[in-house]
């Protein structure tokens, strides 16, 4: 009877039982050797009859040498045996399968790098522009902040659009528009100051959708216990954009002229779009490339209900009536206040205080952003590890945010006493490296308290943060022109970090509020 059952199985299925411990797909024969067929032979009452109850569906899909077998509804990837793997590798047929969510976060990291590189171009190019047109420090601050004029309005709108239409389409539109604005910037600078300010404001308007899109995409594509690492990877790209912009821009300016870096980075935007449009979806459930096992992993690792809101927007009065919302808003303001001071003014700081040339100033300014990219990923991985270990989300968010504010505050106070550019660069590096811990604090907390409306909440808090960035960027210029040094404004910024830390620990929570 067992022999008959086995013969029947071989005839009725392309997958037959074999004692080998691997799946092997041969190009010379269509037969598959399948381990642990889990076929139950169940006798049924009746003379000389046997009915086989099959509990396996075989889903055969060729992806190199990877074969999927679905048992009891669970898709599993089997590893090729050592001998077969060696033979396949020798024949050049082995194919490494990368989880689709890692491909998505890789593309997000690339566009975040481009996003910040496009911003930084002006931070470096503004120095020769100021010399050419005779701009004062106070007016230079206005030019630097013009990007934020559009950015402050698009954050809320962009966040709401992301919640409604998904991160893919909104981010693609934003990249197309800000690449166009980047391309037009040198033309606008040569035409008039008003044209330059208008183009930079339009550039900020387009870039306002980047962070809400990134936040929502990582939330949709990653389970809760991997989300901080995903944001860490995305923001690592964001910070590396500073390095790319600060290093490449002086080279392009000296070799090609003012138009060089703007043309280069706008071209990168169009190149990225050609891949993004065809390879990514806003939700993993809509992706034709994600495997069922990966999709189940993503869905099983989420503690909240699906993030769709049916196109409905929550009442702003409700969102703004809770203290955890204000903790996020205040944290975003403080983070952007300090971040944009360092982003916009560091080349000018090193040139003014330590009399280094533009290329040296760019290098001194670039090193801290590179370390920030690494420390941001470390912060995310540490946060995920603590949550997996059983610590509450509320405690983890408060620890990470406290490090992200106290560290920069202390470092900026010490910066007032730096006597050399090397010491100043070290202190700025420490400040930015520790500030990246905020990524595992308020930046993730939006999805903790309001998973359905995280895009809109991100937009609201980002607009408040942009207001803080405008005040700090313009204020730095006036303070330096008025007092003749950066010292006073660095002290004000440090105090703001300390106050915001206290408010965060009193009001923030990792529990769902909306």
Short mmCIF file of N, CA and C in Angstrom, two decimals, residues 373-513:
data_model
loop_
_atom_site.label_atom_id
_atom_site.label_comp_id
_atom_site.label_asym_id
_atom_site.label_seq_id
_atom_site.Cartn_x
_atom_site.Cartn_y
_atom_site.Cartn_z
N UNK A 373 25.96 59.88 9.94
CA UNK A 373 25.30 58.81 9.20
C UNK A 373 25.50 57.47 9.89
N UNK A 374 26.71 57.23 10.37
CA UNK A 374 27.01 55.97 11.05
C UNK A 374 26.31 55.91 12.40
N UNK A 375 26.40 56.98 13.19
CA UNK A 375 25.80 56.98 14.52
C UNK A 375 24.28 56.89 14.45
N UNK A 376 23.68 57.43 13.38
CA UNK A 376 22.23 57.33 13.24
C UNK A 376 21.79 55.89 13.07
N UNK A 377 22.53 55.12 12.29
CA UNK A 377 22.20 53.70 12.15
C UNK A 377 22.42 52.96 13.45
N UNK A 378 23.50 53.29 14.16
CA UNK A 378 23.76 52.65 15.46
C UNK A 378 22.61 52.94 16.43
N UNK A 379 22.13 54.17 16.42
CA UNK A 379 21.01 54.53 17.30
C UNK A 379 19.77 53.71 16.96
N UNK A 380 19.48 53.57 15.65
CA UNK A 380 18.32 52.79 15.24
C UNK A 380 18.44 51.33 15.62
N UNK A 381 19.61 50.74 15.37
CA UNK A 381 19.81 49.33 15.70
C UNK A 381 19.73 49.11 17.21
N UNK A 382 20.28 50.04 17.99
CA UNK A 382 20.21 49.94 19.45
C UNK A 382 18.77 50.02 19.93
N UNK A 383 18.02 50.93 19.34
CA UNK A 383 16.61 51.08 19.71
C UNK A 383 15.83 49.80 19.44
N UNK A 384 16.02 49.22 18.26
CA UNK A 384 15.34 47.96 17.92
C UNK A 384 15.73 46.84 18.87
N UNK A 385 17.01 46.80 19.23
CA UNK A 385 17.49 45.75 20.13
C UNK A 385 16.86 45.88 21.52
N UNK A 386 16.73 47.11 21.99
CA UNK A 386 16.12 47.33 23.30
C UNK A 386 14.65 46.92 23.31
N UNK A 387 13.94 47.24 22.22
CA UNK A 387 12.53 46.86 22.13
C UNK A 387 12.39 45.35 22.06
N UNK A 388 13.26 44.68 21.30
CA UNK A 388 13.22 43.22 21.24
C UNK A 388 13.52 42.60 22.60
N UNK A 389 14.36 43.28 23.40
CA UNK A 389 14.72 42.77 24.71
C UNK A 389 13.61 42.93 25.74
N UNK A 390 12.56 43.64 25.37
CA UNK A 390 11.41 43.76 26.28
C UNK A 390 11.22 45.11 26.91
N UNK A 391 12.08 46.09 26.60
CA UNK A 391 11.89 47.43 27.16
C UNK A 391 10.71 48.11 26.47
N UNK A 392 10.00 48.93 27.22
CA UNK A 392 8.82 49.58 26.65
C UNK A 392 9.23 50.60 25.59
N UNK A 393 8.34 50.78 24.61
CA UNK A 393 8.62 51.75 23.54
C UNK A 393 8.76 53.16 24.12
N UNK A 394 7.95 53.48 25.11
CA UNK A 394 8.02 54.81 25.73
C UNK A 394 9.40 55.05 26.33
N UNK A 395 9.92 54.09 27.08
CA UNK A 395 11.24 54.26 27.71
C UNK A 395 12.33 54.38 26.66
N UNK A 396 12.27 53.56 25.62
CA UNK A 396 13.30 53.61 24.58
C UNK A 396 13.28 54.95 23.85
N UNK A 397 12.09 55.45 23.52
CA UNK A 397 12.00 56.73 22.83
C UNK A 397 12.55 57.87 23.71
N UNK A 398 12.29 57.82 24.99
CA UNK A 398 12.78 58.88 25.88
C UNK A 398 14.30 58.81 26.05
N UNK A 399 14.84 57.62 26.14
CA UNK A 399 16.30 57.49 26.26
C UNK A 399 16.99 58.03 25.01
N UNK A 400 16.51 57.61 23.86
CA UNK A 400 17.14 58.03 22.61
C UNK A 400 17.03 59.54 22.40
N UNK A 401 15.87 60.11 22.71
CA UNK A 401 15.71 61.54 22.51
C UNK A 401 16.55 62.35 23.50
N UNK A 402 16.69 61.86 24.70
CA UNK A 402 17.51 62.56 25.70
C UNK A 402 18.97 62.61 25.25
N UNK A 403 19.47 61.50 24.74
CA UNK A 403 20.84 61.49 24.20
C UNK A 403 20.93 62.45 23.02
N UNK A 404 19.89 62.46 22.18
CA UNK A 404 19.90 63.29 20.98
C UNK A 404 19.86 64.77 21.25
N UNK A 405 19.47 65.20 22.45
CA UNK A 405 19.44 66.63 22.78
C UNK A 405 20.51 67.04 23.79
N UNK A 406 20.73 66.24 24.81
CA UNK A 406 21.72 66.61 25.82
C UNK A 406 23.13 66.60 25.23
N UNK A 407 23.42 65.60 24.39
CA UNK A 407 24.75 65.53 23.79
C UNK A 407 25.11 66.76 22.96
N UNK A 408 24.26 67.17 22.00
CA UNK A 408 24.57 68.38 21.23
C UNK A 408 24.62 69.64 22.08
N UNK A 409 23.74 69.73 23.09
CA UNK A 409 23.74 70.92 23.94
C UNK A 409 25.06 71.12 24.64
N UNK A 410 25.59 70.07 25.23
CA UNK A 410 26.87 70.15 25.93
C UNK A 410 28.00 70.43 24.94
N UNK A 411 27.94 69.79 23.79
CA UNK A 411 29.01 69.97 22.78
C UNK A 411 29.05 71.41 22.26
N UNK A 412 27.89 72.02 22.04
CA UNK A 412 27.88 73.40 21.54
C UNK A 412 28.40 74.39 22.59
N UNK A 413 28.14 74.11 23.86
CA UNK A 413 28.72 74.97 24.91
C UNK A 413 30.24 74.87 24.89
N UNK A 414 30.76 73.67 24.70
CA UNK A 414 32.21 73.50 24.63
C UNK A 414 32.80 74.13 23.37
N UNK A 415 32.00 74.21 22.30
CA UNK A 415 32.48 74.78 21.05
C UNK A 415 32.87 76.24 21.21
N UNK A 416 32.26 76.92 22.16
CA UNK A 416 32.61 78.32 22.40
C UNK A 416 34.06 78.50 22.82
N UNK A 417 34.68 77.44 23.32
CA UNK A 417 36.05 77.54 23.82
C UNK A 417 37.07 76.88 22.89
N UNK A 418 36.64 76.47 21.69
CA UNK A 418 37.56 75.85 20.74
C UNK A 418 38.56 76.87 20.23
N UNK A 419 39.85 76.46 20.17
CA UNK A 419 40.91 77.37 19.75
C UNK A 419 41.51 77.01 18.39
N UNK A 420 41.08 75.92 17.81
CA UNK A 420 41.61 75.51 16.51
C UNK A 420 40.50 74.86 15.70
N UNK A 421 40.64 74.84 14.37
CA UNK A 421 39.60 74.22 13.55
C UNK A 421 39.47 72.72 13.80
N UNK A 422 40.55 72.06 14.18
CA UNK A 422 40.49 70.63 14.45
C UNK A 422 39.63 70.36 15.68
N UNK A 423 39.86 71.11 16.75
CA UNK A 423 39.07 70.95 17.98
C UNK A 423 37.60 71.28 17.69
N UNK A 424 37.37 72.35 16.94
CA UNK A 424 36.00 72.72 16.59
C UNK A 424 35.32 71.62 15.79
N UNK A 425 36.04 71.03 14.83
CA UNK A 425 35.46 69.95 14.02
C UNK A 425 35.14 68.74 14.88
N UNK A 426 35.99 68.43 15.86
CA UNK A 426 35.72 67.30 16.76
C UNK A 426 34.45 67.54 17.57
N UNK A 427 34.31 68.74 18.11
CA UNK A 427 33.13 69.05 18.92
C UNK A 427 31.86 69.05 18.08
N UNK A 428 31.94 69.57 16.88
CA UNK A 428 30.77 69.55 15.99
C UNK A 428 30.43 68.12 15.60
N UNK A 429 31.46 67.30 15.41
CA UNK A 429 31.24 65.89 15.09
C UNK A 429 30.51 65.19 16.23
N UNK A 430 30.92 65.45 17.46
CA UNK A 430 30.25 64.86 18.63
C UNK A 430 28.80 65.34 18.70
N UNK A 431 28.61 66.65 18.48
CA UNK A 431 27.25 67.21 18.56
C UNK A 431 26.32 66.56 17.54
N UNK A 432 26.77 66.45 16.30
CA UNK A 432 25.92 65.89 15.26
C UNK A 432 25.74 64.38 15.42
N UNK A 433 26.78 63.69 15.84
CA UNK A 433 26.68 62.24 16.04
C UNK A 433 25.64 61.92 17.09
N UNK A 434 25.66 62.65 18.20
CA UNK A 434 24.69 62.39 19.27
C UNK A 434 23.30 62.88 18.89
N UNK A 435 23.22 63.95 18.09
CA UNK A 435 21.89 64.45 17.70
C UNK A 435 21.15 63.45 16.82
N UNK A 436 21.89 62.55 16.16
CA UNK A 436 21.24 61.55 15.30
C UNK A 436 20.42 60.55 16.11
N UNK A 437 20.60 60.50 17.41
CA UNK A 437 19.78 59.62 18.25
C UNK A 437 18.32 60.08 18.27
N UNK A 438 18.09 61.33 17.87
CA UNK A 438 16.71 61.83 17.77
C UNK A 438 15.91 61.07 16.73
N UNK A 439 16.59 60.46 15.76
CA UNK A 439 15.89 59.68 14.75
C UNK A 439 15.14 58.51 15.38
N UNK A 440 15.68 57.96 16.46
CA UNK A 440 15.01 56.87 17.17
C UNK A 440 14.14 57.41 18.31
N UNK A 441 13.98 58.74 18.34
CA UNK A 441 13.14 59.38 19.34
C UNK A 441 11.89 59.94 18.71
N UNK A 442 11.86 61.27 18.50
CA UNK A 442 10.63 61.90 18.01
C UNK A 442 10.27 61.48 16.59
N UNK A 443 11.28 61.17 15.76
CA UNK A 443 10.98 60.85 14.37
C UNK A 443 10.18 59.56 14.24
N UNK A 444 10.43 58.59 15.11
CA UNK A 444 9.66 57.35 15.12
C UNK A 444 8.40 57.45 15.95
N UNK A 445 8.39 58.38 16.89
CA UNK A 445 7.27 58.49 17.81
C UNK A 445 5.97 58.87 17.13
N UNK A 446 6.06 59.50 15.94
CA UNK A 446 4.85 59.87 15.22
C UNK A 446 4.03 58.64 14.86
N UNK A 447 4.70 57.57 14.47
CA UNK A 447 3.99 56.34 14.12
C UNK A 447 3.55 55.57 15.36
N UNK A 448 4.19 55.85 16.50
CA UNK A 448 3.76 55.22 17.75
C UNK A 448 2.41 55.75 18.20
N UNK A 449 2.24 57.06 18.17
CA UNK A 449 1.04 57.65 18.74
C UNK A 449 -0.10 57.82 17.74
N UNK A 450 0.24 57.89 16.44
CA UNK A 450 -0.81 58.11 15.42
C UNK A 450 -0.46 57.39 14.13
N UNK A 451 -0.53 56.05 14.11
CA UNK A 451 -0.13 55.32 12.90
C UNK A 451 -0.96 55.65 11.67
N UNK A 452 -2.23 55.98 11.85
CA UNK A 452 -3.08 56.27 10.70
C UNK A 452 -2.84 57.65 10.12
N UNK A 453 -2.32 58.55 10.93
CA UNK A 453 -2.16 59.94 10.50
C UNK A 453 -0.72 60.41 10.66
N UNK A 454 0.23 59.47 10.58
CA UNK A 454 1.63 59.81 10.82
C UNK A 454 2.15 60.81 9.80
N UNK A 455 1.72 60.70 8.54
CA UNK A 455 2.18 61.64 7.52
C UNK A 455 1.77 63.06 7.82
N UNK A 456 0.50 63.24 8.20
CA UNK A 456 0.00 64.57 8.53
C UNK A 456 0.68 65.11 9.79
N UNK A 457 0.83 64.26 10.80
CA UNK A 457 1.50 64.69 12.03
C UNK A 457 2.95 65.06 11.75
N UNK A 458 3.58 64.29 10.88
CA UNK A 458 4.96 64.62 10.51
C UNK A 458 5.01 65.97 9.81
N UNK A 459 4.03 66.21 8.94
CA UNK A 459 4.00 67.49 8.25
C UNK A 459 3.80 68.66 9.19
N UNK A 460 2.90 68.50 10.17
CA UNK A 460 2.66 69.58 11.14
C UNK A 460 3.91 69.88 11.95
N UNK A 461 4.52 68.81 12.48
CA UNK A 461 5.71 69.00 13.31
C UNK A 461 6.88 69.51 12.47
N UNK A 462 6.95 69.08 11.21
CA UNK A 462 8.03 69.52 10.35
C UNK A 462 7.88 70.99 9.97
N UNK A 463 6.64 71.44 9.83
CA UNK A 463 6.42 72.87 9.56
C UNK A 463 6.85 73.71 10.76
N UNK A 464 6.53 73.23 11.96
CA UNK A 464 6.99 73.94 13.16
C UNK A 464 8.51 73.91 13.24
N UNK A 465 9.09 72.76 12.88
CA UNK A 465 10.54 72.67 12.88
C UNK A 465 11.16 73.59 11.85
N UNK A 466 10.50 73.74 10.71
CA UNK A 466 11.00 74.64 9.67
C UNK A 466 10.96 76.09 10.14
N UNK A 467 9.92 76.44 10.88
CA UNK A 467 9.86 77.79 11.44
C UNK A 467 11.04 78.03 12.37
N UNK A 468 11.35 77.02 13.20
CA UNK A 468 12.52 77.14 14.06
C UNK A 468 13.80 77.27 13.26
N UNK A 469 13.88 76.54 12.14
CA UNK A 469 15.08 76.60 11.30
C UNK A 469 15.22 77.98 10.65
N UNK A 470 14.10 78.58 10.22
CA UNK A 470 14.14 79.91 9.62
C UNK A 470 14.65 80.93 10.64
N UNK A 471 14.10 80.86 11.85
CA UNK A 471 14.50 81.81 12.90
C UNK A 471 15.98 81.65 13.22
N UNK A 472 16.42 80.41 13.35
CA UNK A 472 17.83 80.19 13.72
C UNK A 472 18.78 80.57 12.59
N UNK A 473 18.41 80.27 11.34
CA UNK A 473 19.29 80.57 10.21
C UNK A 473 19.44 82.08 10.02
N UNK A 474 18.32 82.79 10.06
CA UNK A 474 18.38 84.25 9.93
C UNK A 474 18.99 84.87 11.18
N UNK A 475 18.59 84.34 12.36
CA UNK A 475 19.08 84.88 13.62
C UNK A 475 20.58 84.77 13.76
N UNK A 476 21.15 83.69 13.27
CA UNK A 476 22.60 83.53 13.35
C UNK A 476 23.30 84.65 12.60
N UNK A 477 22.79 84.98 11.40
CA UNK A 477 23.40 86.05 10.62
C UNK A 477 23.36 87.38 11.33
N UNK A 478 22.22 87.70 11.93
CA UNK A 478 22.10 88.98 12.64
C UNK A 478 22.95 89.00 13.91
N UNK A 479 22.99 87.87 14.63
CA UNK A 479 23.80 87.80 15.85
C UNK A 479 25.29 87.99 15.51
N UNK A 480 25.73 87.32 14.45
CA UNK A 480 27.14 87.42 14.08
C UNK A 480 27.47 88.85 13.64
N UNK A 481 26.58 89.48 12.89
CA UNK A 481 26.81 90.84 12.43
C UNK A 481 26.75 91.83 13.59
N UNK A 482 25.88 91.55 14.57
CA UNK A 482 25.67 92.45 15.70
C UNK A 482 26.79 92.32 16.74
N UNK A 483 27.12 91.05 17.11
CA UNK A 483 28.08 90.82 18.19
C UNK A 483 29.47 90.46 17.68
N UNK A 484 29.59 90.13 16.40
CA UNK A 484 30.89 89.83 15.84
C UNK A 484 31.40 88.43 16.12
N UNK A 485 30.55 87.53 16.65
CA UNK A 485 30.97 86.16 16.92
C UNK A 485 29.75 85.24 16.92
N UNK A 486 30.05 83.93 16.85
CA UNK A 486 29.00 82.91 16.89
C UNK A 486 28.67 82.48 18.33
N UNK A 487 29.42 82.94 19.29
CA UNK A 487 29.36 82.40 20.65
C UNK A 487 27.97 82.53 21.28
N UNK A 488 27.36 83.70 21.18
CA UNK A 488 26.09 83.94 21.85
C UNK A 488 25.00 83.02 21.32
N UNK A 489 24.95 82.86 20.01
CA UNK A 489 23.88 82.06 19.45
C UNK A 489 24.08 80.57 19.72
N UNK A 490 25.31 80.12 19.81
CA UNK A 490 25.57 78.73 20.17
C UNK A 490 25.10 78.46 21.60
N UNK A 491 25.27 79.42 22.48
CA UNK A 491 24.82 79.27 23.88
C UNK A 491 23.29 79.22 23.95
N UNK A 492 22.62 80.08 23.20
CA UNK A 492 21.15 80.06 23.15
C UNK A 492 20.66 78.70 22.65
N UNK A 493 21.30 78.17 21.63
CA UNK A 493 20.90 76.88 21.07
C UNK A 493 21.09 75.76 22.07
N UNK A 494 22.19 75.78 22.82
CA UNK A 494 22.43 74.76 23.84
C UNK A 494 21.35 74.79 24.91
N UNK A 495 20.96 75.97 25.36
CA UNK A 495 19.90 76.08 26.37
C UNK A 495 18.57 75.54 25.83
N UNK A 496 18.30 75.77 24.56
CA UNK A 496 17.07 75.27 23.96
C UNK A 496 17.06 73.74 23.96
N UNK A 497 18.20 73.13 23.70
CA UNK A 497 18.31 71.68 23.75
C UNK A 497 17.95 71.15 25.15
N UNK A 498 18.44 71.81 26.18
CA UNK A 498 18.21 71.33 27.55
C UNK A 498 16.73 71.45 27.94
N UNK A 499 16.11 72.58 27.60
CA UNK A 499 14.69 72.77 27.93
C UNK A 499 13.82 71.76 27.20
N UNK A 500 14.13 71.51 25.94
CA UNK A 500 13.35 70.56 25.15
C UNK A 500 13.47 69.14 25.69
N UNK A 501 14.63 68.79 26.23
CA UNK A 501 14.82 67.46 26.83
C UNK A 501 13.87 67.26 28.00
N UNK A 502 13.75 68.26 28.84
CA UNK A 502 12.85 68.17 30.00
C UNK A 502 11.40 68.01 29.55
N UNK A 503 10.99 68.83 28.59
CA UNK A 503 9.62 68.77 28.11
C UNK A 503 9.31 67.41 27.48
N UNK A 504 10.24 66.87 26.73
CA UNK A 504 10.05 65.57 26.09
C UNK A 504 9.83 64.48 27.13
N UNK A 505 10.65 64.43 28.14
CA UNK A 505 10.54 63.36 29.14
C UNK A 505 9.28 63.48 29.99
N UNK A 506 8.73 64.68 30.08
CA UNK A 506 7.49 64.86 30.84
C UNK A 506 6.25 64.51 30.02
N UNK A 507 6.28 64.72 28.73
CA UNK A 507 5.05 64.65 27.94
C UNK A 507 5.00 63.54 26.88
N UNK A 508 6.11 63.00 26.49
CA UNK A 508 6.13 62.03 25.40
C UNK A 508 5.65 60.66 25.86
N UNK A 509 5.14 59.86 24.93
CA UNK A 509 4.72 58.49 25.20
C UNK A 509 4.93 57.64 23.95
N UNK A 510 5.12 56.35 24.16
CA UNK A 510 5.23 55.43 23.05
C UNK A 510 3.94 54.69 22.77
N UNK A 511 2.90 54.96 23.55
CA UNK A 511 1.61 54.31 23.36
C UNK A 511 0.80 55.01 22.27
N UNK A 512 -0.12 54.26 21.68
CA UNK A 512 -0.97 54.84 20.65
C UNK A 512 -1.97 55.81 21.28
N UNK A 513 -2.06 57.02 20.71
CA UNK A 513 -2.95 58.06 21.24
C UNK A 513 -4.12 58.27 20.29
#
